[in-house]
Amino acid sequence: MKRRNFIKNASLTGVGLAVGNTLIGCVEKTSEDKKTVAAATTDGSNGSLPLVIATWHVIDATTKAMEVLEAGGTALDAVEQGCRVEEANEKGQSVGKGGLPDRDGNVTLDACIMDKHGNCGSVVYLKDITHAVSVARKVMEDTPHVMLAGEGAKQFALSKGFEAEDLLTDASKKAWEEWKVKSEYKPIINIENHDTIGMLAIDKNGDISGACTTSGLAYKLGGRVGDSPIIGSGLFVDNEIGACVATGLGEEVVKTVGSFLVVELMRQGKSPQEACEEAISRIVNKPNSNYKNFQVGYIAVNKKGETGSYSIHQWFSMTKFQDGVNEQIQSDYFNKA
Ligand code: ASP
């Protein structure tokens, strides 16, 4: 089952919190969903290279990335190509074309990419261009900058041959119109509409790269930028140590510089799993943390090819392709109460 179908029939469990003008909620999965998610917990075992991991259930994306890796391609090419699969998938309402808009009806994308040398590129508040991750790569490779925003990012993309198109599909427009009527500008942000695609890969040479791409929180305030394009928050890669990518409520990830934190914890000797758990504990153990009302999830890999994933709430998952097995792995989580 695709991750977009996860909450089709799900019922809201009742948690909700006003954050600014936005209601953040968590969603209980259906029994069908529970069956489709592999029962295994996160695998910390060593495995052969190459490997690719990604946030959520994105089998098609990891398949594409592995094709690149098996053909001898770089981890950088693999994560870009993998993310592009989800960006082009119009049914996905949190990434690329078909992403849910902000409260004014504008679809705005955030993305970043980071290579084995520590080079990085990112775009924020990008409109009308589907493949934000590829624009981020162009920023990294063809400019002296790390980040381009808004109209400047769009003009840069156009100058590089990207085509402008309307990213607001009929389905997302309809959802936005329904939201406006029913929710009176208080959208319920749940698992369905906060799921960035983050991807990490190690190629046959043992080199690591990562990328992530998102349309951000649905019905966000115009101009809002999340964690995903912020190097160190949404993504961090250190080719000597490992890499991490985040999903969930971006504001909470930014406040703890989450992905950089996970990599630094691995540098200090923690396994990817332990590092993800520690980074989540930094969020939930803050004084007055209202973690019950939002989700954050991390996935990480170290230089040995060990992986980890952890989230605040249940039903975060990682897709992992290694040793010929491409599978969704249910993440362990903090809030078992
Ligand atoms: N982290 C993203 C953001 O806050 C949302 C997501 O993971 O879907 O923009």
CSV table of C-alpha atoms and ligand atoms in Angstrom, one decimal:
chain,number,residue,atom,x,y,z
A,1,MET,CA,0.0,0.0,0.0
A,2,LYS,CA,1.3,3.5,-0.8
A,3,ARG,CA,1.8,5.8,2.1
A,4,ARG,CA,-0.8,8.2,0.6
A,5,ASN,CA,-3.5,5.6,1.4
A,6,PHE,CA,-2.4,5.2,4.9
A,7,ILE,CA,-5.1,7.3,6.6
A,8,LYS,CA,-7.9,7.0,4.1
A,9,ASN,CA,-10.3,5.5,6.6
A,10,ALA,CA,-8.4,6.5,9.7
A,11,SER,CA,-10.1,8.2,12.5
A,12,LEU,CA,-8.6,11.1,14.4
A,13,THR,CA,-7.7,10.1,17.9
A,14,GLY,CA,-8.6,13.4,19.2
A,15,VAL,CA,-5.3,15.0,20.0
A,16,GLY,CA,-5.0,18.5,18.6
A,17,LEU,CA,-3.1,21.6,19.3
A,18,ALA,CA,-3.2,25.1,18.0
A,19,VAL,CA,0.3,26.0,16.7
A,20,GLY,CA,0.0,29.5,15.4
A,21,ASN,CA,-3.2,29.2,13.3
A,22,THR,CA,-2.6,25.6,12.6
A,23,LEU,CA,-4.0,22.5,14.4
A,24,ILE,CA,-1.5,19.8,14.7
A,25,GLY,CA,-2.9,16.3,15.1
A,26,CYS,CA,-1.9,12.7,15.2
A,27,VAL,CA,-3.8,9.9,13.4
A,28,GLU,CA,-4.5,6.4,14.4
A,29,LYS,CA,-3.9,3.9,11.6
A,30,THR,CA,-6.5,1.5,10.3
A,31,SER,CA,-6.2,-2.2,11.0
A,32,GLU,CA,-5.5,-2.7,7.3
A,33,ASP,CA,-2.5,-0.4,7.5
A,34,LYS,CA,-1.3,-2.2,10.5
A,35,LYS,CA,-1.2,-5.4,8.6
A,36,THR,CA,0.6,-3.9,5.6
A,37,VAL,CA,3.5,-2.6,7.6
A,38,ALA,CA,6.2,-5.1,8.2
A,39,ALA,CA,6.3,-6.2,11.8
A,40,ALA,CA,10.0,-5.9,12.1
A,41,THR,CA,11.6,-3.2,14.2
A,42,THR,CA,14.4,-1.2,12.8
A,43,ASP,CA,17.3,-3.2,11.7
A,44,GLY,CA,20.7,-2.3,13.1
A,45,SER,CA,22.6,-5.0,11.4
A,46,ASN,CA,25.5,-4.6,9.0
A,47,GLY,CA,24.7,-5.3,5.4
A,48,SER,CA,26.4,-5.2,2.1
A,49,LEU,CA,26.6,-2.1,-0.1
A,50,PRO,CA,25.0,-0.4,-1.9
A,51,LEU,CA,22.1,0.5,0.2
A,52,VAL,CA,19.3,3.1,0.2
A,53,ILE,CA,16.9,4.1,2.9
A,54,ALA,CA,14.0,6.6,2.8
A,55,THR,CA,11.3,8.0,5.0
A,56,TRP,CA,7.9,6.4,4.8
A,57,HIS,CA,6.7,3.8,2.3
A,58,VAL,CA,8.3,4.7,-0.9
A,59,ILE,CA,9.1,1.4,-2.6
A,60,ASP,CA,9.1,2.9,-6.1
A,61,ALA,CA,11.5,5.6,-5.1
A,62,THR,CA,14.0,3.2,-3.4
A,63,THR,CA,13.7,0.9,-6.4
A,64,LYS,CA,14.8,3.7,-8.7
A,65,ALA,CA,17.6,4.7,-6.4
A,66,MET,CA,18.8,1.1,-6.2
A,67,GLU,CA,18.8,0.9,-10.0
A,68,VAL,CA,21.2,3.8,-10.1
A,69,LEU,CA,23.4,2.3,-7.5
A,70,GLU,CA,23.5,-1.2,-9.0
A,71,ALA,CA,24.5,0.3,-12.3
A,72,GLY,CA,27.5,1.8,-10.6
A,73,GLY,CA,26.0,5.3,-10.1
A,74,THR,CA,26.9,7.5,-7.3
A,75,ALA,CA,24.9,7.9,-4.1
A,76,LEU,CA,24.2,11.5,-5.1
A,77,ASP,CA,22.6,10.4,-8.4
A,78,ALA,CA,20.7,7.7,-6.5
A,79,VAL,CA,19.1,10.0,-4.0
A,80,GLU,CA,18.2,12.6,-6.6
A,81,GLN,CA,16.6,10.1,-8.9
A,82,GLY,CA,14.8,8.4,-6.0
A,83,CYS,CA,13.3,11.7,-4.8
A,84,ARG,CA,12.2,12.6,-8.3
A,85,VAL,CA,10.0,9.6,-8.4
A,86,GLU,CA,7.9,10.9,-5.5
A,87,GLU,CA,8.0,14.5,-6.8
A,88,ALA,CA,6.5,13.4,-10.1
A,89,ASN,CA,3.8,11.3,-8.4
A,90,GLU,CA,0.7,13.5,-8.5
A,91,LYS,CA,-1.1,11.3,-6.1
A,92,GLY,CA,1.4,12.2,-3.4
A,93,GLN,CA,0.0,15.2,-1.7
A,94,SER,CA,3.1,16.2,0.3
A,95,VAL,CA,5.8,16.3,-2.3
A,96,GLY,CA,6.3,18.0,-5.7
A,97,LYS,CA,3.4,18.1,-8.1
A,98,GLY,CA,0.1,17.6,-6.4
A,99,GLY,CA,1.5,18.8,-3.0
A,100,LEU,CA,-1.1,20.4,-0.8
A,101,PRO,CA,-0.9,24.2,-0.9
A,102,ASP,CA,-0.5,26.8,1.8
A,103,ARG,CA,-3.7,28.5,3.1
A,104,ASP,CA,-3.7,30.9,0.2
A,105,GLY,CA,-3.7,28.0,-2.4
A,106,ASN,CA,0.0,28.3,-3.3
A,107,VAL,CA,2.0,25.1,-3.6
A,108,THR,CA,5.5,25.9,-2.4
A,109,LEU,CA,8.3,23.4,-2.2
A,110,ASP,CA,11.4,23.0,0.0
A,111,ALA,CA,14.2,20.6,-0.9
A,112,CYS,CA,17.9,20.0,-0.3
A,113,ILE,CA,20.7,17.7,-1.2
A,114,MET,CA,24.2,16.9,0.2
A,115,ASP,CA,27.1,15.0,-1.2
A,116,LYS,CA,30.0,13.0,0.0
A,117,HIS,CA,32.2,16.1,0.1
A,118,GLY,CA,29.8,18.0,2.4
A,119,ASN,CA,28.7,20.2,-0.5
A,120,CYS,CA,25.0,21.1,-0.3
A,121,GLY,CA,22.3,22.9,-2.1
A,122,SER,CA,18.8,23.9,-1.2
A,123,VAL,CA,15.7,25.6,-2.4
A,124,VAL,CA,13.0,27.1,-0.3
A,125,TYR,CA,9.5,28.5,-1.1
A,126,LEU,CA,9.9,27.3,-4.7
A,127,LYS,CA,6.8,27.6,-6.9
A,128,ASP,CA,5.8,26.0,-10.2
A,129,ILE,CA,8.8,23.6,-10.6
A,130,THR,CA,8.1,20.0,-9.9
A,131,HIS,CA,11.6,18.7,-9.3
A,132,ALA,CA,12.8,20.8,-6.4
A,133,VAL,CA,15.5,18.3,-5.5
A,134,SER,CA,17.1,18.7,-8.9
A,135,VAL,CA,17.0,22.5,-8.6
A,136,ALA,CA,18.7,22.1,-5.2
A,137,ARG,CA,21.4,20.0,-6.9
A,138,LYS,CA,21.9,22.7,-9.5
A,139,VAL,CA,22.3,25.3,-6.7
A,140,MET,CA,25.0,23.1,-5.2
A,141,GLU,CA,26.8,22.4,-8.4
A,142,ASP,CA,26.4,25.6,-10.5
A,143,THR,CA,26.4,28.4,-8.0
A,144,PRO,CA,28.6,29.7,-5.2
A,145,HIS,CA,25.6,29.6,-2.9
A,146,VAL,CA,23.9,27.0,-0.7
A,147,MET,CA,20.3,28.2,-0.7
A,148,LEU,CA,18.0,30.0,-3.1
A,149,ALA,CA,14.5,31.2,-2.2
A,150,GLY,CA,11.2,32.0,-3.8
A,151,GLU,CA,11.2,33.9,-7.0
A,152,GLY,CA,15.0,33.9,-7.3
A,153,ALA,CA,15.0,30.1,-7.0
A,154,LYS,CA,12.3,29.8,-9.6
A,155,GLN,CA,14.1,32.1,-12.1
A,156,PHE,CA,17.3,30.1,-11.5
A,157,ALA,CA,15.5,26.9,-12.2
A,158,LEU,CA,14.0,28.4,-15.4
A,159,SER,CA,17.5,29.5,-16.5
A,160,LYS,CA,18.6,25.9,-16.1
A,161,GLY,CA,15.9,24.6,-18.3
A,162,PHE,CA,13.3,23.5,-15.8
A,163,GLU,CA,9.8,24.0,-17.0
A,164,ALA,CA,7.2,26.0,-15.1
A,165,GLU,CA,3.9,24.2,-14.5
A,166,ASP,CA,1.0,24.5,-12.2
A,167,LEU,CA,1.6,22.2,-9.2
A,168,LEU,CA,-1.9,22.5,-7.8
A,169,THR,CA,-3.7,19.5,-9.1
A,170,ASP,CA,-7.5,19.2,-9.1
A,171,ALA,CA,-7.3,16.8,-6.1
A,172,SER,CA,-5.2,19.2,-4.0
A,173,LYS,CA,-7.3,22.1,-5.0
A,174,LYS,CA,-10.4,20.3,-4.0
A,175,ALA,CA,-8.8,19.3,-0.6
A,176,TRP,CA,-7.8,22.9,0.0
A,177,GLU,CA,-11.3,24.2,-0.9
A,178,GLU,CA,-12.8,21.7,1.5
A,179,TRP,CA,-10.3,22.6,4.2
A,180,LYS,CA,-11.3,26.3,3.8
A,181,VAL,CA,-14.9,25.5,4.4
A,182,LYS,CA,-14.8,22.9,7.1
A,183,SER,CA,-11.8,23.9,9.1
A,184,GLU,CA,-12.2,27.6,9.2
A,185,TYR,CA,-8.4,28.1,8.7
A,186,LYS,CA,-7.6,25.5,11.3
A,187,PRO,CA,-6.3,22.6,9.3
A,188,ILE,CA,-5.6,19.3,10.9
A,189,ILE,CA,-2.0,18.4,10.2
A,190,ASN,CA,-1.7,14.7,10.4
A,191,ILE,CA,0.5,11.9,9.1
A,192,GLU,CA,-1.0,12.2,5.7
A,193,ASN,CA,0.0,15.8,5.1
A,194,HIS,CA,3.4,15.9,6.7
A,195,ASP,CA,5.5,13.3,5.1
A,196,THR,CA,8.6,14.6,3.5
A,197,ILE,CA,10.5,12.2,1.3
A,198,GLY,CA,14.0,12.0,2.8
A,199,MET,CA,16.5,9.5,1.2
A,200,LEU,CA,20.0,8.4,2.2
A,201,ALA,CA,22.2,6.2,0.1
A,202,ILE,CA,25.7,4.5,0.2
A,203,ASP,CA,27.1,3.6,-3.2
A,204,LYS,CA,29.4,0.8,-4.1
A,205,ASN,CA,32.4,2.9,-3.2
A,206,GLY,CA,31.1,3.4,0.3
A,207,ASP,CA,30.3,7.1,-0.3
A,208,ILE,CA,27.2,8.6,1.3
A,209,SER,CA,24.8,11.2,0.0
A,210,GLY,CA,21.3,12.4,1.0
A,211,ALA,CA,18.4,14.4,-0.2
A,212,CYS,CA,14.9,15.5,0.9
A,213,THR,CA,12.0,17.2,-0.7
A,214,THR,CA,8.5,18.3,0.5
A,215,SER,CA,5.7,20.7,-0.1
A,216,GLY,CA,5.8,21.3,3.7
A,217,LEU,CA,2.9,21.4,6.1
A,218,ALA,CA,-0.4,21.6,4.3
A,219,TYR,CA,-2.2,24.9,4.7
A,220,LYS,CA,0.8,26.5,6.3
A,221,LEU,CA,1.1,30.3,6.5
A,222,GLY,CA,2.2,31.8,3.2
A,223,GLY,CA,6.0,32.1,3.3
A,224,ARG,CA,6.5,29.3,5.9
A,225,VAL,CA,9.7,27.3,5.4
A,226,GLY,CA,10.2,24.0,7.3
A,227,ASP,CA,13.2,22.0,8.3
A,228,SER,CA,13.6,20.1,5.1
A,229,PRO,CA,15.7,22.6,3.2
A,230,ILE,CA,17.7,23.6,6.2
A,231,ILE,CA,21.1,21.8,6.1
A,232,GLY,CA,21.6,20.2,9.5
A,233,SER,CA,18.0,20.2,10.4
A,234,GLY,CA,16.1,18.3,7.7
A,235,LEU,CA,19.3,16.6,6.4
A,236,PHE,CA,22.9,16.1,7.2
A,237,VAL,CA,25.6,14.0,5.6
A,238,ASP,CA,29.2,13.5,6.9
A,239,ASN,CA,30.9,11.0,4.6
A,240,GLU,CA,33.2,9.8,7.4
A,241,ILE,CA,30.4,9.2,9.9
A,242,GLY,CA,27.0,8.8,8.3
A,243,ALA,CA,23.8,10.7,7.5
A,244,CYS,CA,20.4,11.5,8.8
A,245,VAL,CA,17.1,12.9,7.4
A,246,ALA,CA,14.0,14.0,9.2
A,247,THR,CA,10.3,14.2,8.7
A,248,GLY,CA,7.4,15.5,10.8
A,249,LEU,CA,6.8,18.9,12.4
A,250,GLY,CA,9.7,20.9,10.9
A,251,GLU,CA,9.7,23.6,13.6
A,252,GLU,CA,10.6,21.0,16.2
A,253,VAL,CA,13.4,19.6,14.1
A,254,VAL,CA,14.8,23.0,13.5
A,255,LYS,CA,14.8,23.8,17.2
A,256,THR,CA,17.1,20.9,17.9
A,257,VAL,CA,19.1,20.9,14.6
A,258,GLY,CA,18.0,17.3,14.5
A,259,SER,CA,19.9,15.7,11.6
A,260,PHE,CA,23.2,17.3,12.6
A,261,LEU,CA,22.6,16.1,16.1
A,262,VAL,CA,22.0,12.5,15.0
A,263,VAL,CA,25.3,12.5,12.9
A,264,GLU,CA,27.2,14.1,15.8
A,265,LEU,CA,25.9,11.4,18.2
A,266,MET,CA,27.0,8.7,15.8
A,267,ARG,CA,30.4,10.4,15.7
A,268,GLN,CA,30.5,10.0,19.5
A,269,GLY,CA,30.0,6.3,19.1
A,270,LYS,CA,26.2,5.8,19.1
A,271,SER,CA,24.7,3.5,16.6
A,272,PRO,CA,22.2,5.0,14.1
A,273,GLN,CA,19.3,3.6,16.1
A,274,GLU,CA,20.7,5.0,19.4
A,275,ALA,CA,21.4,8.4,17.8
A,276,CYS,CA,17.8,8.7,16.4
A,277,GLU,CA,16.4,7.8,19.8
A,278,GLU,CA,18.5,10.4,21.6
A,279,ALA,CA,17.5,13.1,19.1
A,280,ILE,CA,13.8,12.3,19.7
A,281,SER,CA,14.4,12.4,23.4
A,282,ARG,CA,15.8,15.9,23.1
A,283,ILE,CA,12.5,16.9,21.7
A,284,VAL,CA,10.1,15.1,24.0
A,285,ASN,CA,12.1,15.9,27.2
A,286,LYS,CA,12.0,19.6,26.7
A,287,PRO,CA,10.3,21.4,29.6
A,288,ASN,CA,6.6,21.9,28.5
A,289,SER,CA,7.1,19.8,25.4
A,290,ASN,CA,3.7,19.0,23.8
A,291,TYR,CA,5.1,16.1,21.9
A,292,LYS,CA,1.8,14.2,22.2
A,293,ASN,CA,0.4,16.5,19.6
A,294,PHE,CA,2.9,16.2,16.8
A,295,GLN,CA,5.1,13.7,15.1
A,296,VAL,CA,8.8,13.8,14.3
A,297,GLY,CA,10.7,10.9,12.7
A,298,TYR,CA,14.4,10.3,11.9
A,299,ILE,CA,16.2,7.8,9.8
A,300,ALA,CA,19.9,7.4,9.8
A,301,VAL,CA,22.8,5.3,8.4
A,302,ASN,CA,26.4,5.1,9.4
A,303,LYS,CA,29.5,4.4,7.4
A,304,LYS,CA,29.3,0.7,8.1
A,305,GLY,CA,25.8,0.5,6.5
A,306,GLU,CA,24.0,0.1,9.8
A,307,THR,CA,20.7,1.9,9.9
A,308,GLY,CA,18.2,3.2,12.4
A,309,SER,CA,14.9,4.9,12.6
A,310,TYR,CA,12.8,6.3,15.4
A,311,SER,CA,9.8,8.6,15.9
A,312,ILE,CA,7.7,10.1,18.6
A,313,HIS,CA,4.6,8.3,17.7
A,314,GLN,CA,3.7,5.0,16.1
A,315,TRP,CA,3.3,4.4,12.4
A,316,PHE,CA,6.4,6.1,11.2
A,317,SER,CA,8.2,3.8,8.8
A,318,MET,CA,11.4,3.6,6.7
A,319,THR,CA,11.8,1.9,3.3
A,320,LYS,CA,15.1,0.1,3.1
A,321,PHE,CA,16.7,-1.5,0.0
A,322,GLN,CA,19.7,-3.6,0.8
A,323,ASP,CA,20.9,-7.1,-0.2
A,324,GLY,CA,18.1,-7.4,-2.8
A,325,VAL,CA,15.4,-6.8,-0.2
A,326,ASN,CA,13.2,-3.6,-0.7
A,327,GLU,CA,10.9,-3.4,2.3
A,328,GLN,CA,9.0,-1.1,4.5
A,329,ILE,CA,10.2,-1.3,8.1
A,330,GLN,CA,8.0,-0.1,10.9
A,331,SER,CA,9.9,2.3,13.2
A,332,ASP,CA,10.1,1.9,16.9
A,333,TYR,CA,8.7,5.0,18.7
A,334,PHE,CA,8.7,6.9,22.0
A,335,ASN,CA,5.1,7.4,22.9
A,336,LYS,CA,3.9,4.0,24.0
A,337,ALA,CA,1.6,5.3,26.7
B,1,ASP,N1,9.2,18.3,7.8
B,1,ASP,C1,8.3,18.9,6.9
B,1,ASP,C2,8.1,20.3,7.2
B,1,ASP,O1,7.9,20.7,8.4
B,1,ASP,C3,7.0,18.3,6.7
B,1,ASP,C4,7.0,16.8,6.5
B,1,ASP,O2,7.9,16.1,7.0
B,1,ASP,O3,6.2,16.4,5.8
B,1,ASP,O4,7.9,21.1,6.3
